[in-house]
Coordinates of C-alpha atoms and ligand atoms in Angstrom, one line a residue:
X7 CA 68.1 -27.3 -35.1
X8 CA 68.6 -26.3 -38.8
X9 CA 66.0 -24.1 -40.3
X10 CA 65.2 -22.4 -43.5
X11 CA 63.4 -19.0 -43.9
X12 CA 60.1 -19.1 -45.8
X13 CA 57.9 -16.2 -46.6
X14 CA 54.2 -16.5 -45.5
X15 CA 53.2 -16.9 -49.2
X16 CA 55.7 -19.8 -49.6
X17 CA 54.4 -21.5 -46.5
X18 CA 50.8 -21.2 -47.8
X19 CA 51.9 -22.5 -51.2
X20 CA 53.9 -25.5 -49.8
X21 CA 50.9 -26.5 -47.6
X22 CA 48.5 -26.0 -50.5
X23 CA 50.6 -28.1 -52.9
X24 CA 51.0 -31.0 -50.5
X25 CA 47.2 -31.1 -49.9
X26 CA 46.2 -30.9 -53.5
X27 CA 48.7 -33.5 -54.5
X28 CA 47.1 -35.7 -51.8
X29 CA 43.7 -35.2 -53.4
X30 CA 42.2 -32.1 -51.7
X31 CA 40.1 -29.8 -53.9
X32 CA 40.9 -26.1 -54.2
X33 CA 38.4 -24.9 -51.5
X34 CA 39.6 -27.5 -48.9
X35 CA 43.3 -27.1 -49.7
X36 CA 42.9 -23.3 -49.5
X37 CA 41.1 -23.5 -46.1
X38 CA 43.7 -25.8 -44.5
X39 CA 46.7 -24.0 -46.0
X40 CA 45.4 -20.7 -44.8
X41 CA 45.0 -22.2 -41.3
X42 CA 48.5 -23.6 -41.4
X43 CA 50.1 -20.4 -42.7
X44 CA 48.3 -18.3 -40.0
X45 CA 49.6 -20.7 -37.4
X46 CA 53.2 -20.3 -38.7
X47 CA 52.7 -16.6 -38.9
X48 CA 51.6 -16.4 -35.2
X49 CA 54.4 -18.6 -34.0
X50 CA 52.0 -21.6 -33.2
X51 CA 54.5 -24.0 -34.9
X52 CA 52.8 -27.1 -33.5
X53 CA 49.8 -26.3 -35.7
X54 CA 51.7 -25.1 -38.7
X55 CA 53.5 -27.0 -41.4
X56 CA 54.3 -29.6 -38.8
X57 CA 50.7 -30.8 -39.1
X58 CA 50.8 -31.2 -42.9
X59 CA 52.1 -34.9 -42.9
X60 CA 49.1 -35.7 -40.7
X61 CA 46.6 -33.9 -42.9
X62 CA 48.2 -35.6 -46.0
X63 CA 48.0 -39.1 -44.4
X64 CA 44.3 -38.7 -43.8
X65 CA 43.7 -37.8 -47.5
X66 CA 45.8 -40.6 -48.8
X67 CA 44.2 -43.2 -46.5
X68 CA 40.8 -42.0 -47.6
X69 CA 39.7 -41.3 -44.0
X70 CA 39.2 -37.7 -44.8
X71 CA 37.1 -36.3 -47.7
X72 CA 39.3 -33.8 -49.4
X73 CA 36.4 -32.6 -51.6
X74 CA 33.9 -32.0 -48.7
X75 CA 31.4 -29.3 -49.4
X76 CA 29.9 -28.5 -45.9
X77 CA 26.9 -26.3 -45.8
X78 CA 25.8 -24.7 -42.5
X79 CA 22.1 -25.1 -41.7
X80 CA 20.1 -22.7 -39.6
X81 CA 18.1 -25.0 -37.3
X82 CA 16.6 -22.4 -35.0
X83 CA 17.3 -18.6 -34.9
X84 CA 20.1 -19.3 -32.4
X85 CA 21.3 -22.7 -33.5
X86 CA 23.5 -23.4 -36.5
X87 CA 24.4 -27.1 -37.3
X88 CA 27.2 -28.0 -39.9
X89 CA 27.7 -31.5 -41.1
X90 CA 31.4 -31.5 -41.9
X91 CA 31.0 -34.2 -44.7
X92 CA 33.9 -36.0 -43.2
X93 CA 36.3 -33.2 -44.3
X94 CA 39.0 -31.3 -42.4
X95 CA 37.4 -28.7 -40.1
X96 CA 38.8 -25.4 -41.5
X97 CA 36.4 -25.1 -44.6
X98 CA 33.3 -26.1 -42.6
X99 CA 34.4 -23.5 -40.0
X100 CA 35.0 -20.7 -42.3
X101 CA 31.6 -21.3 -44.0
X102 CA 29.8 -21.4 -40.6
X103 CA 31.1 -18.4 -38.7
X104 CA 29.2 -15.8 -40.4
X105 CA 25.9 -17.6 -39.9
X106 CA 26.8 -18.2 -36.2
X107 CA 27.7 -14.5 -35.7
X108 CA 24.4 -13.4 -37.2
X109 CA 22.5 -15.8 -34.9
X110 CA 24.3 -14.3 -31.8
X111 CA 23.7 -10.7 -33.1
X112 CA 20.0 -11.5 -33.5
X113 CA 19.3 -13.7 -30.5
X114 CA 22.0 -12.5 -28.0
X115 CA 23.5 -16.0 -28.2
X116 CA 24.3 -18.4 -31.0
X117 CA 25.5 -22.0 -31.0
X118 CA 27.2 -23.9 -33.7
X119 CA 27.5 -27.7 -33.6
X120 CA 30.1 -29.1 -36.0
X121 CA 29.9 -32.8 -36.6
X122 CA 31.6 -35.4 -38.9
X123 CA 34.6 -33.3 -39.1
X124 CA 38.4 -33.8 -38.5
X125 CA 40.0 -31.1 -36.3
X126 CA 43.8 -30.9 -36.4
X127 CA 44.3 -27.2 -35.7
X128 CA 44.2 -24.5 -33.1
X129 CA 40.9 -23.1 -31.9
X130 CA 41.7 -19.4 -31.9
X131 CA 40.9 -19.0 -35.5
X132 CA 37.2 -19.6 -34.8
X133 CA 36.9 -17.7 -31.5
X134 CA 39.0 -14.8 -32.7
X135 CA 36.8 -14.6 -35.9
X136 CA 33.8 -14.1 -33.6
X137 CA 35.5 -11.5 -31.4
X138 CA 36.5 -9.6 -34.6
X139 CA 32.7 -9.4 -35.2
X140 CA 32.1 -7.9 -31.7
X141 CA 31.1 -11.2 -30.0
X142 CA 32.4 -13.2 -27.2
X143 CA 33.4 -16.7 -28.5
X144 CA 34.0 -20.0 -26.8
X145 CA 35.0 -23.2 -28.6
X146 CA 36.0 -26.7 -27.5
X147 CA 36.9 -29.9 -29.4
X148 CA 37.7 -33.4 -28.3
X149 CA 40.4 -35.6 -30.0
X150 CA 41.6 -39.1 -29.3
X151 CA 42.6 -40.6 -25.9
X152 CA 46.0 -39.3 -24.8
X153 CA 45.3 -37.9 -21.3
X154 CA 44.8 -39.9 -18.1
X155 CA 42.0 -38.6 -15.9
X156 CA 43.5 -37.2 -12.6
X157 CA 44.6 -40.0 -10.4
X158 CA 44.7 -42.6 -13.4
X159 CA 47.4 -43.9 -15.6
X160 CA 45.3 -44.9 -18.6
X161 CA 44.4 -42.4 -21.4
X162 CA 40.6 -41.6 -21.7
X163 CA 40.5 -37.9 -22.6
X164 CA 41.7 -36.2 -25.6
X165 CA 44.0 -33.2 -25.3
X166 CA 40.7 -31.4 -25.5
X167 CA 41.5 -27.7 -26.1
X168 CA 39.2 -24.8 -25.1
X169 CA 39.4 -21.3 -26.4
X170 CA 37.8 -18.1 -25.3
X171 CA 37.9 -14.7 -27.1
X172 CA 36.7 -11.3 -25.8
X173 CA 36.2 -8.4 -28.3
X174 CA 38.0 -5.2 -27.7
X175 CA 36.7 -2.6 -30.2
X176 CA 39.6 -0.9 -32.0
X177 CA 42.1 -3.5 -30.6
X178 CA 43.0 -7.1 -31.2
X179 CA 40.7 -9.3 -29.0
X180 CA 41.7 -11.0 -25.8
X181 CA 42.1 -14.7 -26.8
X182 CA 43.2 -17.7 -24.9
X183 CA 43.5 -21.1 -26.5
X184 CA 44.8 -24.0 -24.5
X185 CA 44.9 -27.7 -24.4
X186 CA 43.4 -29.2 -21.2
X187 CA 46.4 -31.5 -21.1
X188 CA 49.4 -30.2 -19.1
X189 CA 51.0 -29.9 -22.6
X190 CA 49.5 -30.2 -26.1
X191 CA 50.6 -33.4 -27.8
X192 CA 52.2 -31.4 -30.8
X193 CA 54.4 -29.6 -28.3
X194 CA 55.5 -32.9 -26.7
X195 CA 56.3 -34.3 -30.1
X196 CA 58.3 -31.2 -31.1
X197 CA 60.2 -31.4 -27.7
X198 CA 61.0 -35.1 -28.5
X199 CA 62.1 -34.3 -32.0
X200 CA 64.3 -31.4 -30.9
X201 CA 65.7 -33.3 -27.9
X202 CA 64.3 -31.0 -25.2
X203 CA 63.0 -32.1 -21.8
X204 CA 59.5 -31.1 -20.6
X205 CA 58.3 -30.0 -17.2
X206 CA 57.6 -32.8 -14.6
X207 CA 53.8 -33.2 -14.5
X208 CA 53.5 -33.2 -18.3
X209 CA 53.0 -37.0 -18.5
X210 CA 53.7 -40.5 -17.4
X211 CA 55.9 -43.2 -19.0
X212 CA 54.7 -46.6 -20.1
X213 CA 55.0 -47.8 -16.4
X214 CA 52.8 -45.0 -15.1
X215 CA 55.8 -43.1 -13.6
X216 CA 56.3 -39.3 -13.9
X217 CA 59.1 -38.4 -16.4
X218 CA 60.4 -35.2 -18.0
X219 CA 61.5 -37.1 -21.1
X220 CA 59.0 -36.4 -23.9
X221 CA 60.0 -39.6 -25.8
X222 CA 59.0 -41.7 -22.8
X223 CA 55.7 -39.7 -22.4
X224 CA 54.9 -40.6 -26.1
X225 CA 55.0 -44.2 -25.1
X226 CA 52.9 -43.5 -22.0
X227 CA 50.2 -40.9 -21.3
X228 CA 49.8 -37.1 -20.8
X229 CA 48.4 -35.7 -17.6
X230 CA 45.6 -33.0 -17.4
X231 CA 46.8 -29.5 -16.4
X232 CA 46.1 -28.6 -12.8
X233 CA 45.3 -32.2 -11.5
X234 CA 41.6 -32.8 -10.8
X235 CA 40.7 -29.2 -11.9
X236 CA 42.0 -29.6 -15.5
X237 CA 40.7 -33.2 -15.5
X238 CA 37.1 -31.9 -14.8
X239 CA 37.4 -29.3 -17.6
X240 CA 38.6 -32.0 -20.0
X241 CA 35.7 -34.2 -19.0
X242 CA 33.3 -31.3 -19.7
X243 CA 34.8 -30.9 -23.2
X244 CA 34.2 -34.7 -23.9
X245 CA 30.5 -34.1 -23.1
X246 CA 30.1 -30.8 -24.9
X247 CA 31.9 -31.7 -28.1
X248 CA 30.5 -35.2 -28.0
X249 CA 27.0 -36.2 -27.0
X250 CA 25.9 -32.5 -26.8
X251 CA 26.5 -31.9 -30.4
X252 CA 25.7 -35.4 -31.6
X253 CA 29.2 -36.8 -31.9
X254 CA 31.3 -39.4 -30.0
X255 CA 33.7 -39.2 -27.1
X256 CA 37.4 -39.3 -27.8
X257 CA 37.6 -43.1 -27.0
X258 CA 34.8 -43.7 -29.5
X259 CA 36.7 -41.5 -32.1
X260 CA 39.7 -43.7 -31.6
X261 CA 37.7 -46.9 -31.9
X262 CA 36.4 -45.8 -35.4
X263 CA 39.8 -44.4 -36.6
X264 CA 42.0 -46.2 -39.1
X265 CA 45.2 -45.3 -37.3
X266 CA 46.8 -43.3 -40.1
X267 CA 48.2 -40.7 -37.6
X268 CA 45.9 -37.9 -38.6
X269 CA 42.9 -36.6 -36.6
X270 CA 39.9 -38.9 -36.1
X271 CA 36.4 -37.8 -36.8
X272 CA 34.8 -35.7 -34.1
X273 CA 32.7 -32.7 -33.1
X274 CA 33.2 -29.2 -32.0
X275 CA 31.0 -26.9 -29.9
X276 CA 31.1 -23.2 -30.5
X277 CA 29.2 -20.5 -28.5
X278 CA 28.8 -16.9 -29.6
X279 CA 27.5 -14.2 -27.2
X280 CA 26.6 -10.7 -28.0
X281 CA 27.7 -8.5 -25.0
X282 CA 25.9 -5.5 -26.6
X283 CA 22.6 -7.3 -26.1
X284 CA 23.3 -9.2 -22.8
X285 CA 25.5 -6.5 -21.1
X286 CA 25.2 -2.8 -20.3
X287 CA 25.9 -0.1 -22.9
X288 CA 29.4 0.4 -21.6
X289 CA 30.5 -3.2 -21.6
X290 CA 33.5 -2.4 -23.8
X291 CA 34.8 0.6 -21.8
X292 CA 34.1 -1.4 -18.6
X293 CA 36.2 -4.4 -19.7
X294 CA 39.0 -2.1 -20.8
X295 CA 39.3 -0.8 -17.2
X296 CA 39.9 -4.5 -16.1
X297 CA 42.5 -5.1 -18.8
X298 CA 44.3 -1.8 -17.9
X299 CA 44.5 -3.1 -14.2
X300 CA 45.8 -6.4 -15.4
X301 CA 48.5 -4.9 -17.7
X302 CA 49.6 -2.5 -15.0
X303 CA 50.8 -5.5 -12.9
X304 CA 54.4 -6.5 -13.1
X305 CA 55.0 -9.6 -15.2
X306 CA 51.6 -9.8 -16.6
X307 CA 50.6 -10.0 -20.3
X308 CA 47.3 -10.8 -21.8
X309 CA 46.9 -14.2 -23.5
X310 CA 46.9 -13.8 -27.3
X311 CA 49.4 -10.9 -27.1
X312 CA 52.4 -13.1 -28.1
X313 CA 50.6 -14.3 -31.2
X314 CA 49.4 -10.8 -32.1
X315 CA 52.9 -9.4 -31.7
X316 CA 54.3 -12.1 -34.0
X317 CA 51.5 -11.5 -36.5
X318 CA 52.6 -7.8 -36.9
X319 CA 55.8 -9.1 -38.3
X320 CA 55.0 -10.1 -41.9
X321 CA 58.5 -11.2 -42.7
X322 CA 59.7 -14.8 -43.4
X323 CA 59.4 -17.6 -40.7
X324 CA 62.2 -20.1 -39.9
X325 CA 60.9 -23.6 -40.6
X326 CA 62.6 -26.8 -39.4
X327 CA 64.7 -28.0 -42.4
X328 CA 64.0 -31.8 -42.0
X329 CA 60.3 -31.0 -41.9
X330 CA 60.7 -29.0 -45.2
X331 CA 62.5 -31.9 -46.8
X332 CA 59.6 -34.2 -45.8
X333 CA 57.0 -31.8 -47.2
X334 CA 58.9 -31.2 -50.5
X335 CA 58.9 -35.0 -50.8
X336 CA 55.1 -35.0 -50.4
X337 CA 54.5 -32.5 -53.1
Ligands
LIG410 P1 49.9 -22.8 -24.5 O1 50.1 -23.3 -23.2 O2 51.1 -22.4 -25.3 O3 49.1 -21.4 -24.4 C1 47.8 -21.4 -23.8 C2 47.3 -20.0 -23.8 O4 47.9 -19.3 -22.7 C3 47.5 -19.2 -25.0 O5 46.3 -18.5 -25.3 C4 48.7 -18.3 -24.7 O6 48.6 -17.1 -25.3 C5 48.4 -18.1 -23.2 N1 49.7 -17.8 -22.5 C6 50.8 -18.5 -22.5 N2 51.7 -18.0 -21.7 C7 51.2 -16.9 -21.2 C8 51.6 -15.9 -20.2 N3 52.8 -15.9 -19.7 N4 50.7 -15.0 -19.9 C9 49.4 -14.9 -20.3 N5 49.0 -15.8 -21.2 C10 49.9 -16.8 -21.6 O7 48.8 -23.7 -25.4 P2 48.8 -25.2 -25.5 O8 50.2 -25.8 -25.7 O9 48.0 -25.7 -24.3 O10 47.9 -25.4 -26.8 C11 48.5 -25.1 -28.1 C12 47.4 -25.2 -29.1 O11 47.1 -26.5 -29.4 C13 46.1 -24.5 -28.9 O12 46.0 -23.6 -30.0 C14 45.1 -25.6 -29.0 O13 43.9 -25.2 -29.6 C15 45.8 -26.6 -29.9 N6 45.2 -27.9 -29.7 C16 44.5 -28.5 -30.7 C17 43.9 -29.8 -30.5 C18 43.0 -30.3 -31.5 O14 42.5 -31.4 -31.4 N7 42.6 -29.6 -32.6 C19 44.3 -30.6 -29.4 C20 45.1 -29.9 -28.4 C21 45.6 -28.7 -28.6 P3 49.7 -16.7 -26.5 O15 49.3 -17.5 -27.7 O16 49.6 -15.3 -26.7 O17 51.0 -17.2 -26.0

């Protein structure tokens, strides 16, 4: 694979220019470009520049409002609701996190429901932002049907990621962020693009047969991780990011979508919990004991550590050259 090195500023600027050229205003382009740059910075390439053609497609088709001006609303002391105004999620999220954190620090728990929004990113930016404010964060979002429920061969669930973050005062938080599919669709697309196989169990081909060829899985369906267990968690996400926040299921999002290749409209559920209110005074030291035990075990690392290690390197990132050519064509 041919790559070209870009500084983090160049990555941000390229993303920003593509988005503004496609009609996004400064605030929306800045929020998405920041999310994309941070993904490249942390080595989460499937949510970096790779996503820009999809973001741009939604702006050009008119499905997404590139000038959305979302305003979070404090519905009850613990409940914040943000109507995304049909925009991409990053601006709505960046404007809502502070209000959500205040709710949790006041009430012990805070809940954010984000609706009428298009989520095409990782979830760690929102849960990590809560953990950086001393809160436990949980987030989930549904997508468009790509995953067959355990035992089936037809897609019904989205790749439905969940993320959890635990604050570690003085340290980077513990964060996991994972698709409930055996593999996130972006990873399968990148494997197909780069000619790599994927592990058996990732998905089925168009005939419902197991295959390790990502190109065949793209014609078929993904499978949930951990068979019926991952399937149950994905089902939970459909309910929590759907009817519970006043949004649709993945299959309904697909029915209302224009098929431009970008994310359909959907909802997100975010929970923030204040351990300093719910737990004992030594909650932080106590949890550190547990992390110390974990890290003392051979072969163990904490989730989030790979990204945080990558983040410490502020140098250039290697970006797929073909992708860069596409993006330069877009702006
Ligand atoms: P991965 O399988 O790559 O990683 C899942 C989690 O496991 C990460 O937190 C990762 O931490 C951690 N992890 C990985 N390997 C280890 C290990 N050896 N020991 C301990 N922890 C480990 O993620 P996915 O491919 O499932 O998902 C990728 C991204 O796609 C997510 O950010 C998700 O939010 C996003 N997504 C977004 C969707 C949307 O609709 N917006 C839809 C589906 C997915 P680390 O990062 O440190 O490696």
